[in-house]
């Protein structure tokens, strides 16, 4: 892993990781373990995740705080756009049941390797969208698995690969009457995914979603704030209400960063309990 320290910029680091993956066996890997969570396998050629294993950066501490705030307050965590399963493995010891969904076949294979044998985890290879059972085209970018997404109007670039994937709606994953904590990271399909969560949100589920710094329109946040009785919160360094798009836009100062926000309908008991959990970190019911 010390070889990675030779790559000093983000672009060089990614190229260096991919190069090492071609030189050495793809079976080479590092294992990242946080607390008592199951170990998380990181392949040598993974320029995204090796940075966290090597430099011990805290990964999305605001999401970790949200999981702790919900611990003991809901039986179900859904990791939608689960990638290779970091949050799935982190949540497995905190919730009675975890559902993880990933669209890319290659990334899903890594998710299955990391979390497929955990007894309270259920995995699905699918794309989260407004309705279940549709077939869409998924784009795997050659530079980063973290940027894989449903294919839009843009063409696939050189070296990118496409595959077909079946869709799943959140309302078909979350059992009726269950207020779940749902993490949504679906690279541009947020609005469609939110539309497929109407019942779950009406029954008190809480959504962690990403609003990217390179989106000045704050597309998912604008959609959510346009719905009735939706309350949006920033969760970096605590929890704070976001009453407007201007408030959200003011927080997004880094165009290369995805910002995580919390949203639920007014009156959600899980939301109220999580706000209490943020106020008293480390305590759970």
PDB file of C-alpha atoms in Angstrom:
ATOM      1  CA  UNK A   1       0.000   0.000   0.000  1.00  0.00           C
ATOM      2  CA  UNK A   2       2.971   2.301   0.503  1.00  0.00           C
ATOM      3  CA  UNK A   3       3.341   2.559  -3.295  1.00  0.00           C
ATOM      4  CA  UNK A   4       0.126   4.573  -3.425  1.00  0.00           C
ATOM      5  CA  UNK A   5       1.801   7.420  -1.562  1.00  0.00           C
ATOM      6  CA  UNK A   6       3.770   8.164  -4.744  1.00  0.00           C
ATOM      7  CA  UNK A   7       0.561   9.400  -6.420  1.00  0.00           C
ATOM      8  CA  UNK A   8      -0.052  12.887  -5.095  1.00  0.00           C
ATOM      9  CA  UNK A   9      -3.081  14.130  -7.039  1.00  0.00           C
ATOM     10  CA  UNK A  10      -6.568  12.674  -7.435  1.00  0.00           C
ATOM     11  CA  UNK A  11      -6.131  11.986 -11.159  1.00  0.00           C
ATOM     12  CA  UNK A  12      -2.670  10.461 -10.771  1.00  0.00           C
ATOM     13  CA  UNK A  13      -3.872   8.371  -7.851  1.00  0.00           C
ATOM     14  CA  UNK A  14      -6.664   6.795  -9.915  1.00  0.00           C
ATOM     15  CA  UNK A  15      -4.325   6.028 -12.818  1.00  0.00           C
ATOM     16  CA  UNK A  16      -1.730   4.601 -10.456  1.00  0.00           C
ATOM     17  CA  UNK A  17      -4.278   2.321  -8.792  1.00  0.00           C
ATOM     18  CA  UNK A  18      -5.514   1.004 -12.141  1.00  0.00           C
ATOM     19  CA  UNK A  19      -1.909   0.462 -13.258  1.00  0.00           C
ATOM     20  CA  UNK A  20      -1.035  -1.544 -10.149  1.00  0.00           C
ATOM     21  CA  UNK A  21      -4.137  -3.622 -10.735  1.00  0.00           C
ATOM     22  CA  UNK A  22      -2.782  -4.599 -14.145  1.00  0.00           C
ATOM     23  CA  UNK A  23       0.703  -5.400 -12.833  1.00  0.00           C
ATOM     24  CA  UNK A  24      -0.258  -7.379  -9.728  1.00  0.00           C
ATOM     25  CA  UNK A  25      -2.858 -10.086  -9.225  1.00  0.00           C
ATOM     26  CA  UNK A  26      -6.424  -8.789  -8.957  1.00  0.00           C
ATOM     27  CA  UNK A  27      -6.727 -10.925  -5.822  1.00  0.00           C
ATOM     28  CA  UNK A  28      -4.543  -8.443  -3.942  1.00  0.00           C
ATOM     29  CA  UNK A  29      -6.701  -6.495  -1.524  1.00  0.00           C
ATOM     30  CA  UNK A  30      -6.763  -4.506   1.662  1.00  0.00           C
ATOM     31  CA  UNK A  31      -9.392  -4.978   4.357  1.00  0.00           C
ATOM     32  CA  UNK A  32     -10.900  -2.012   6.159  1.00  0.00           C
ATOM     33  CA  UNK A  33     -12.582  -2.676   9.498  1.00  0.00           C
ATOM     34  CA  UNK A  34     -14.313   0.019  11.548  1.00  0.00           C
ATOM     35  CA  UNK A  35     -15.241  -0.928  15.107  1.00  0.00           C
ATOM     36  CA  UNK A  36     -17.046  -4.256  15.281  1.00  0.00           C
ATOM     37  CA  UNK A  37     -18.402  -4.069  11.705  1.00  0.00           C
ATOM     38  CA  UNK A  38     -17.526  -6.916   9.307  1.00  0.00           C
ATOM     39  CA  UNK A  39     -14.312  -6.374   7.296  1.00  0.00           C
ATOM     40  CA  UNK A  40     -14.720  -4.486   4.021  1.00  0.00           C
ATOM     41  CA  UNK A  41     -12.596  -5.776   1.126  1.00  0.00           C
ATOM     42  CA  UNK A  42     -10.909  -3.198  -1.113  1.00  0.00           C
ATOM     43  CA  UNK A  43      -9.262  -4.362  -4.340  1.00  0.00           C
ATOM     44  CA  UNK A  44      -5.759  -3.108  -5.111  1.00  0.00           C
ATOM     45  CA  UNK A  45      -6.870  -1.388  -8.333  1.00  0.00           C
ATOM     46  CA  UNK A  46      -9.714   0.521  -6.667  1.00  0.00           C
ATOM     47  CA  UNK A  47      -8.632   4.160  -6.764  1.00  0.00           C
ATOM     48  CA  UNK A  48     -11.761   5.261  -4.915  1.00  0.00           C
ATOM     49  CA  UNK A  49     -11.691   3.053  -1.809  1.00  0.00           C
ATOM     50  CA  UNK A  50      -7.924   2.528  -1.376  1.00  0.00           C
ATOM     51  CA  UNK A  51      -7.608   6.205  -0.400  1.00  0.00           C
ATOM     52  CA  UNK A  52      -9.708   5.585   2.701  1.00  0.00           C
ATOM     53  CA  UNK A  53      -7.831   2.404   3.627  1.00  0.00           C
ATOM     54  CA  UNK A  54      -4.439   4.037   3.134  1.00  0.00           C
ATOM     55  CA  UNK A  55      -4.959   7.476   4.623  1.00  0.00           C
ATOM     56  CA  UNK A  56      -7.655   6.545   7.183  1.00  0.00           C
ATOM     57  CA  UNK A  57      -9.952   9.344   6.045  1.00  0.00           C
ATOM     58  CA  UNK A  58     -13.310   9.201   7.848  1.00  0.00           C
ATOM     59  CA  UNK A  59     -15.763   8.184   5.140  1.00  0.00           C
ATOM     60  CA  UNK A  60     -18.966  10.279   5.120  1.00  0.00           C
ATOM     61  CA  UNK A  61     -19.029  10.836   8.895  1.00  0.00           C
ATOM     62  CA  UNK A  62     -22.425  12.514   8.559  1.00  0.00           C
ATOM     63  CA  UNK A  63     -23.901   9.225   7.276  1.00  0.00           C
ATOM     64  CA  UNK A  64     -22.275   7.350  10.143  1.00  0.00           C
ATOM     65  CA  UNK A  65     -23.921   9.827  12.538  1.00  0.00           C
ATOM     66  CA  UNK A  66     -27.309   9.278  10.869  1.00  0.00           C
ATOM     67  CA  UNK A  67     -26.994   5.501  11.258  1.00  0.00           C
ATOM     68  CA  UNK A  68     -26.170   5.911  14.930  1.00  0.00           C
ATOM     69  CA  UNK A  69     -29.105   8.307  15.387  1.00  0.00           C
ATOM     70  CA  UNK A  70     -31.442   5.700  13.872  1.00  0.00           C
ATOM     71  CA  UNK A  71     -29.952   2.718  15.678  1.00  0.00           C
ATOM     72  CA  UNK A  72     -32.580   1.069  17.873  1.00  0.00           C
ATOM     73  CA  UNK A  73     -35.279   3.339  16.438  1.00  0.00           C
ATOM     74  CA  UNK A  74     -36.087   1.357  13.275  1.00  0.00           C
ATOM     75  CA  UNK A  75     -35.552  -2.304  12.407  1.00  0.00           C
ATOM     76  CA  UNK A  76     -34.692  -1.665   8.739  1.00  0.00           C
ATOM     77  CA  UNK A  77     -31.878   0.072   6.874  1.00  0.00           C
ATOM     78  CA  UNK A  78     -31.899   0.178   3.060  1.00  0.00           C
ATOM     79  CA  UNK A  79     -28.615   0.843   1.234  1.00  0.00           C
ATOM     80  CA  UNK A  80     -29.740   1.776  -2.268  1.00  0.00           C
ATOM     81  CA  UNK A  81     -26.947   2.274  -4.732  1.00  0.00           C
ATOM     82  CA  UNK A  82     -24.888   0.238  -2.284  1.00  0.00           C
ATOM     83  CA  UNK A  83     -21.719   0.126  -4.409  1.00  0.00           C
ATOM     84  CA  UNK A  84     -19.422  -2.502  -2.859  1.00  0.00           C
ATOM     85  CA  UNK A  85     -21.243  -2.510   0.449  1.00  0.00           C
ATOM     86  CA  UNK A  86     -19.405  -0.213   2.847  1.00  0.00           C
ATOM     87  CA  UNK A  87     -22.593   1.108   4.457  1.00  0.00           C
ATOM     88  CA  UNK A  88     -24.207  -2.314   4.208  1.00  0.00           C
ATOM     89  CA  UNK A  89     -21.458  -3.842   6.326  1.00  0.00           C
ATOM     90  CA  UNK A  90     -21.472  -0.881   8.720  1.00  0.00           C
ATOM     91  CA  UNK A  91     -25.242  -1.185   9.207  1.00  0.00           C
ATOM     92  CA  UNK A  92     -25.377  -4.980   9.617  1.00  0.00           C
ATOM     93  CA  UNK A  93     -24.649  -4.816  13.341  1.00  0.00           C
ATOM     94  CA  UNK A  94     -26.898  -1.816  14.001  1.00  0.00           C
ATOM     95  CA  UNK A  95     -30.233  -2.880  12.473  1.00  0.00           C
ATOM     96  CA  UNK A  96     -32.314  -6.045  12.583  1.00  0.00           C
ATOM     97  CA  UNK A  97     -32.497  -6.158   8.797  1.00  0.00           C
ATOM     98  CA  UNK A  98     -30.500  -4.560   5.970  1.00  0.00           C
ATOM     99  CA  UNK A  99     -31.496  -4.454   2.290  1.00  0.00           C
ATOM    100  CA  UNK A 100     -28.783  -3.520  -0.230  1.00  0.00           C
ATOM    101  CA  UNK A 101     -29.353  -2.815  -3.925  1.00  0.00           C
ATOM    102  CA  UNK A 102     -26.691  -2.302  -6.616  1.00  0.00           C
ATOM    103  CA  UNK A 103     -27.167  -2.127 -10.384  1.00  0.00           C
ATOM    104  CA  UNK A 104     -23.720  -2.821 -11.858  1.00  0.00           C
ATOM    105  CA  UNK A 105     -22.978  -6.533 -12.262  1.00  0.00           C
ATOM    106  CA  UNK A 106     -19.260  -6.190 -11.443  1.00  0.00           C
ATOM    107  CA  UNK A 107     -19.880  -3.951  -8.451  1.00  0.00           C
ATOM    108  CA  UNK A 108     -22.685  -6.217  -7.266  1.00  0.00           C
ATOM    109  CA  UNK A 109     -20.210  -9.125  -7.278  1.00  0.00           C
ATOM    110  CA  UNK A 110     -17.993  -7.153  -4.874  1.00  0.00           C
ATOM    111  CA  UNK A 111     -21.052  -6.273  -2.764  1.00  0.00           C
ATOM    112  CA  UNK A 112     -21.922  -9.957  -2.556  1.00  0.00           C
ATOM    113  CA  UNK A 113     -18.350 -10.784  -1.542  1.00  0.00           C
ATOM    114  CA  UNK A 114     -18.469  -8.226   1.257  1.00  0.00           C
ATOM    115  CA  UNK A 115     -22.006  -8.709   2.540  1.00  0.00           C
ATOM    116  CA  UNK A 116     -23.629 -11.715   0.888  1.00  0.00           C
ATOM    117  CA  UNK A 117     -23.017 -14.039   3.831  1.00  0.00           C
ATOM    118  CA  UNK A 118     -24.213 -11.685   6.560  1.00  0.00           C
ATOM    119  CA  UNK A 119     -27.324 -13.334   8.018  1.00  0.00           C
ATOM    120  CA  UNK A 120     -29.524 -10.230   8.279  1.00  0.00           C
ATOM    121  CA  UNK A 121     -28.606  -8.759   4.873  1.00  0.00           C
ATOM    122  CA  UNK A 122     -30.646  -9.187   1.676  1.00  0.00           C
ATOM    123  CA  UNK A 123     -29.049  -8.235  -1.653  1.00  0.00           C
ATOM    124  CA  UNK A 124     -30.695  -7.290  -4.952  1.00  0.00           C
ATOM    125  CA  UNK A 125     -29.054  -6.556  -8.286  1.00  0.00           C
ATOM    126  CA  UNK A 126     -31.336  -3.850  -9.674  1.00  0.00           C
ATOM    127  CA  UNK A 127     -31.618  -0.124 -10.376  1.00  0.00           C
ATOM    128  CA  UNK A 128     -33.725   1.945  -7.992  1.00  0.00           C
ATOM    129  CA  UNK A 129     -36.349   3.839  -9.994  1.00  0.00           C
ATOM    130  CA  UNK A 130     -39.955   5.033  -9.962  1.00  0.00           C
ATOM    131  CA  UNK A 131     -41.490   1.646 -10.823  1.00  0.00           C
ATOM    132  CA  UNK A 132     -40.397  -1.958 -10.500  1.00  0.00           C
ATOM    133  CA  UNK A 133     -39.994  -4.395 -13.368  1.00  0.00           C
ATOM    134  CA  UNK A 134     -38.771  -2.081 -16.122  1.00  0.00           C
ATOM    135  CA  UNK A 135     -35.562  -2.703 -18.064  1.00  0.00           C
ATOM    136  CA  UNK A 136     -33.074   0.136 -18.373  1.00  0.00           C
ATOM    137  CA  UNK A 137     -29.523   0.582 -19.634  1.00  0.00           C
ATOM    138  CA  UNK A 138     -26.827   1.068 -17.020  1.00  0.00           C
ATOM    139  CA  UNK A 139     -23.498   2.746 -17.781  1.00  0.00           C
ATOM    140  CA  UNK A 140     -20.292   1.576 -16.106  1.00  0.00           C
ATOM    141  CA  UNK A 141     -17.685   4.313 -16.477  1.00  0.00           C
ATOM    142  CA  UNK A 142     -14.133   3.066 -16.986  1.00  0.00           C
ATOM    143  CA  UNK A 143     -12.629   5.629 -14.607  1.00  0.00           C
ATOM    144  CA  UNK A 144     -14.645   4.972 -11.450  1.00  0.00           C
ATOM    145  CA  UNK A 145     -17.275   2.475 -10.308  1.00  0.00           C
ATOM    146  CA  UNK A 146     -18.538   5.241  -8.007  1.00  0.00           C
ATOM    147  CA  UNK A 147     -19.705   7.194 -11.083  1.00  0.00           C
ATOM    148  CA  UNK A 148     -21.718   4.363 -12.654  1.00  0.00           C
ATOM    149  CA  UNK A 149     -25.261   5.468 -13.518  1.00  0.00           C
ATOM    150  CA  UNK A 150     -28.313   4.881 -15.669  1.00  0.00           C
ATOM    151  CA  UNK A 151     -27.557   5.872 -19.252  1.00  0.00           C
ATOM    152  CA  UNK A 152     -28.997   9.266 -20.114  1.00  0.00           C
ATOM    153  CA  UNK A 153     -28.887  11.377 -23.246  1.00  0.00           C
ATOM    154  CA  UNK A 154     -25.072  11.460 -23.247  1.00  0.00           C
ATOM    155  CA  UNK A 155     -23.191   8.759 -25.124  1.00  0.00           C
ATOM    156  CA  UNK A 156     -20.948   6.312 -23.363  1.00  0.00           C
ATOM    157  CA  UNK A 157     -17.312   7.360 -23.483  1.00  0.00           C
ATOM    158  CA  UNK A 158     -14.391   5.352 -24.814  1.00  0.00           C
ATOM    159  CA  UNK A 159     -13.795   2.397 -22.520  1.00  0.00           C
ATOM    160  CA  UNK A 160     -17.201   2.668 -20.840  1.00  0.00           C
ATOM    161  CA  UNK A 161     -19.486  -0.353 -20.837  1.00  0.00           C
ATOM    162  CA  UNK A 162     -23.255  -0.671 -20.788  1.00  0.00           C
ATOM    163  CA  UNK A 163     -25.527  -3.409 -19.496  1.00  0.00           C
ATOM    164  CA  UNK A 164     -29.233  -3.897 -18.987  1.00  0.00           C
ATOM    165  CA  UNK A 165     -30.739  -3.929 -15.516  1.00  0.00           C
ATOM    166  CA  UNK A 166     -34.210  -4.385 -14.033  1.00  0.00           C
ATOM    167  CA  UNK A 167     -35.695  -1.626 -11.881  1.00  0.00           C
ATOM    168  CA  UNK A 168     -36.977  -1.757  -8.298  1.00  0.00           C
ATOM    169  CA  UNK A 169     -39.121   0.848  -6.561  1.00  0.00           C
ATOM    170  CA  UNK A 170     -38.479   1.693  -2.922  1.00  0.00           C
ATOM    171  CA  UNK A 171     -42.141   1.067  -2.108  1.00  0.00           C
ATOM    172  CA  UNK A 172     -41.656  -2.534  -3.230  1.00  0.00           C
ATOM    173  CA  UNK A 173     -38.652  -2.974  -0.931  1.00  0.00           C
ATOM    174  CA  UNK A 174     -39.878  -1.382   2.299  1.00  0.00           C
ATOM    175  CA  UNK A 175     -42.664  -3.429   3.929  1.00  0.00           C
ATOM    176  CA  UNK A 176     -45.939  -1.608   4.507  1.00  0.00           C
ATOM    177  CA  UNK A 177     -46.113  -0.109   7.969  1.00  0.00           C
ATOM    178  CA  UNK A 178     -42.327  -0.002   8.453  1.00  0.00           C
ATOM    179  CA  UNK A 179     -40.583   3.341   8.839  1.00  0.00           C
ATOM    180  CA  UNK A 180     -37.127   2.566   7.439  1.00  0.00           C
ATOM    181  CA  UNK A 181     -33.900   4.511   7.224  1.00  0.00           C
ATOM    182  CA  UNK A 182     -33.073   4.627   3.525  1.00  0.00           C
ATOM    183  CA  UNK A 183     -29.733   5.721   2.059  1.00  0.00           C
ATOM    184  CA  UNK A 184     -30.078   6.711  -1.592  1.00  0.00           C
ATOM    185  CA  UNK A 185     -27.035   7.165  -3.854  1.00  0.00           C
ATOM    186  CA  UNK A 186     -28.165   6.594  -7.421  1.00  0.00           C
ATOM    187  CA  UNK A 187     -26.079   9.071  -9.458  1.00  0.00           C
ATOM    188  CA  UNK A 188     -28.700  11.236 -11.159  1.00  0.00           C
ATOM    189  CA  UNK A 189     -31.783   9.018 -10.786  1.00  0.00           C
ATOM    190  CA  UNK A 190     -32.771  10.537  -7.432  1.00  0.00           C
ATOM    191  CA  UNK A 191     -36.022  12.144  -8.591  1.00  0.00           C
ATOM    192  CA  UNK A 192     -37.334   8.910 -10.119  1.00  0.00           C
ATOM    193  CA  UNK A 193     -36.269   6.979  -7.024  1.00  0.00           C
ATOM    194  CA  UNK A 194     -38.038   9.461  -4.736  1.00  0.00           C
ATOM    195  CA  UNK A 195     -41.201   9.156  -6.831  1.00  0.00           C
ATOM    196  CA  UNK A 196     -41.061   5.418  -6.184  1.00  0.00           C
ATOM    197  CA  UNK A 197     -40.950   5.986  -2.426  1.00  0.00           C
ATOM    198  CA  UNK A 198     -44.253   7.837  -1.977  1.00  0.00           C
ATOM    199  CA  UNK A 199     -45.820   5.252   0.347  1.00  0.00           C
ATOM    200  CA  UNK A 200     -42.655   4.628   2.358  1.00  0.00           C
ATOM    201  CA  UNK A 201     -42.213   8.350   2.983  1.00  0.00           C
ATOM    202  CA  UNK A 202     -45.901   8.786   3.840  1.00  0.00           C
ATOM    203  CA  UNK A 203     -45.495   6.033   6.463  1.00  0.00           C
ATOM    204  CA  UNK A 204     -42.596   7.776   8.170  1.00  0.00           C
ATOM    205  CA  UNK A 205     -39.469   6.480   6.464  1.00  0.00           C
ATOM    206  CA  UNK A 206     -36.434   8.773   6.536  1.00  0.00           C
ATOM    207  CA  UNK A 207     -34.254   9.257   3.475  1.00  0.00           C
ATOM    208  CA  UNK A 208     -30.552  10.097   3.312  1.00  0.00           C
ATOM    209  CA  UNK A 209     -29.938  11.432  -0.191  1.00  0.00           C
ATOM    210  CA  UNK A 210     -27.099  13.069  -2.096  1.00  0.00           C
ATOM    211  CA  UNK A 211     -27.233  16.536  -3.652  1.00  0.00           C
ATOM    212  CA  UNK A 212     -23.998  17.000  -5.576  1.00  0.00           C
ATOM    213  CA  UNK A 213     -21.862  20.103  -5.421  1.00  0.00           C
ATOM    214  CA  UNK A 214     -21.743  20.338  -9.222  1.00  0.00           C
ATOM    215  CA  UNK A 215     -25.555  20.745  -9.434  1.00  0.00           C
ATOM    216  CA  UNK A 216     -26.375  24.437  -8.815  1.00  0.00           C
ATOM    217  CA  UNK A 217     -30.076  23.688  -9.371  1.00  0.00           C
ATOM    218  CA  UNK A 218     -30.022  21.282  -6.390  1.00  0.00           C
ATOM    219  CA  UNK A 219     -32.294  18.996  -8.418  1.00  0.00           C
ATOM    220  CA  UNK A 220     -33.213  16.326  -5.826  1.00  0.00           C
ATOM    221  CA  UNK A 221     -33.626  18.888  -3.028  1.00  0.00           C
ATOM    222  CA  UNK A 222     -35.818  21.118  -5.216  1.00  0.00           C
ATOM    223  CA  UNK A 223     -38.007  18.124  -6.034  1.00  0.00           C
ATOM    224  CA  UNK A 224     -38.361  17.161  -2.380  1.00  0.00           C
ATOM    225  CA  UNK A 225     -39.091  20.676  -1.167  1.00  0.00           C
ATOM    226  CA  UNK A 226     -41.789  20.884  -3.840  1.00  0.00           C
ATOM    227  CA  UNK A 227     -43.659  18.006  -2.223  1.00  0.00           C
ATOM    228  CA  UNK A 228     -46.134  18.556   0.606  1.00  0.00           C
ATOM    229  CA  UNK A 229     -44.891  18.523   4.202  1.00  0.00           C
ATOM    230  CA  UNK A 230     -41.308  17.507   3.435  1.00  0.00           C
ATOM    231  CA  UNK A 231     -38.624  18.562   5.890  1.00  0.00           C
ATOM    232  CA  UNK A 232     -34.976  18.600   4.703  1.00  0.00           C
ATOM    233  CA  UNK A 233     -31.977  18.713   7.048  1.00  0.00           C
ATOM    234  CA  UNK A 234     -28.239  19.135   6.653  1.00  0.00           C
ATOM    235  CA  UNK A 235     -26.372  16.561   8.743  1.00  0.00           C
ATOM    236  CA  UNK A 236     -22.712  17.593   8.633  1.00  0.00           C
ATOM    237  CA  UNK A 237     -21.550  18.494  12.127  1.00  0.00           C
ATOM    238  CA  UNK A 238     -25.015  17.975  13.614  1.00  0.00           C
ATOM    239  CA  UNK A 239     -28.494  18.421  12.204  1.00  0.00           C
ATOM    240  CA  UNK A 240     -29.942  21.679  10.886  1.00  0.00           C
ATOM    241  CA  UNK A 241     -33.190  22.417   9.039  1.00  0.00           C
ATOM    242  CA  UNK A 242     -32.858  23.477   5.403  1.00  0.00           C
ATOM    243  CA  UNK A 243     -35.987  25.523   4.629  1.00  0.00           C
ATOM    244  CA  UNK A 244     -35.047  26.584   1.090  1.00  0.00           C
ATOM    245  CA  UNK A 245     -32.948  25.802  -1.959  1.00  0.00           C
ATOM    246  CA  UNK A 246     -30.861  28.875  -1.223  1.00  0.00           C
ATOM    247  CA  UNK A 247     -29.922  27.427   2.177  1.00  0.00           C
ATOM    248  CA  UNK A 248     -28.934  24.128   0.566  1.00  0.00           C
ATOM    249  CA  UNK A 249     -27.015  25.810  -2.251  1.00  0.00           C
ATOM    250  CA  UNK A 250     -25.038  27.895   0.242  1.00  0.00           C
ATOM    251  CA  UNK A 251     -23.729  24.710   1.881  1.00  0.00           C
ATOM    252  CA  UNK A 252     -22.495  23.158  -1.367  1.00  0.00           C
ATOM    253  CA  UNK A 253     -19.140  24.883  -1.736  1.00  0.00           C
ATOM    254  CA  UNK A 254     -17.141  21.994  -3.286  1.00  0.00           C
ATOM    255  CA  UNK A 255     -18.137  21.062  -6.882  1.00  0.00           C
ATOM    256  CA  UNK A 256     -16.375  17.693  -6.569  1.00  0.00           C
ATOM    257  CA  UNK A 257     -18.264  16.577  -3.481  1.00  0.00           C
ATOM    258  CA  UNK A 258     -21.603  14.888  -2.945  1.00  0.00           C
ATOM    259  CA  UNK A 259     -23.469  16.400   0.013  1.00  0.00           C
ATOM    260  CA  UNK A 260     -25.715  14.157   2.086  1.00  0.00           C
ATOM    261  CA  UNK A 261     -29.032  15.483   3.398  1.00  0.00           C
ATOM    262  CA  UNK A 262     -31.834  13.968   5.476  1.00  0.00           C
ATOM    263  CA  UNK A 263     -35.505  14.220   4.507  1.00  0.00           C
ATOM    264  CA  UNK A 264     -38.835  12.953   5.867  1.00  0.00           C
ATOM    265  CA  UNK A 265     -42.442  14.012   6.031  1.00  0.00           C
ATOM    266  CA  UNK A 266     -43.586  16.174   8.899  1.00  0.00           C
ATOM    267  CA  UNK A 267     -44.809  14.038  11.778  1.00  0.00           C
ATOM    268  CA  UNK A 268     -42.483  11.096  11.103  1.00  0.00           C
ATOM    269  CA  UNK A 269     -41.789   9.451  14.503  1.00  0.00           C
ATOM    270  CA  UNK A 270     -38.505   8.090  13.148  1.00  0.00           C
ATOM    271  CA  UNK A 271     -37.422  11.585  12.112  1.00  0.00           C
ATOM    272  CA  UNK A 272     -38.250  12.933  15.582  1.00  0.00           C
ATOM    273  CA  UNK A 273     -36.322  10.088  17.219  1.00  0.00           C
ATOM    274  CA  UNK A 274     -33.330  10.655  14.944  1.00  0.00           C
ATOM    275  CA  UNK A 275     -33.269  14.381  15.736  1.00  0.00           C
ATOM    276  CA  UNK A 276     -33.146  13.348  19.391  1.00  0.00           C
ATOM    277  CA  UNK A 277     -30.358  10.892  18.527  1.00  0.00           C
ATOM    278  CA  UNK A 278     -28.302  13.619  16.842  1.00  0.00           C
ATOM    279  CA  UNK A 279     -28.707  15.737  19.965  1.00  0.00           C
ATOM    280  CA  UNK A 280     -27.472  12.868  22.163  1.00  0.00           C
ATOM    281  CA  UNK A 281     -24.798  11.072  20.065  1.00  0.00           C
ATOM    282  CA  UNK A 282     -23.855   7.588  21.146  1.00  0.00           C
ATOM    283  CA  UNK A 283     -27.201   6.866  22.802  1.00  0.00           C
ATOM    284  CA  UNK A 284     -29.775   4.548  21.218  1.00  0.00           C
ATOM    285  CA  UNK A 285     -33.012   2.939  22.234  1.00  0.00           C
TER     286      UNK A 285
END
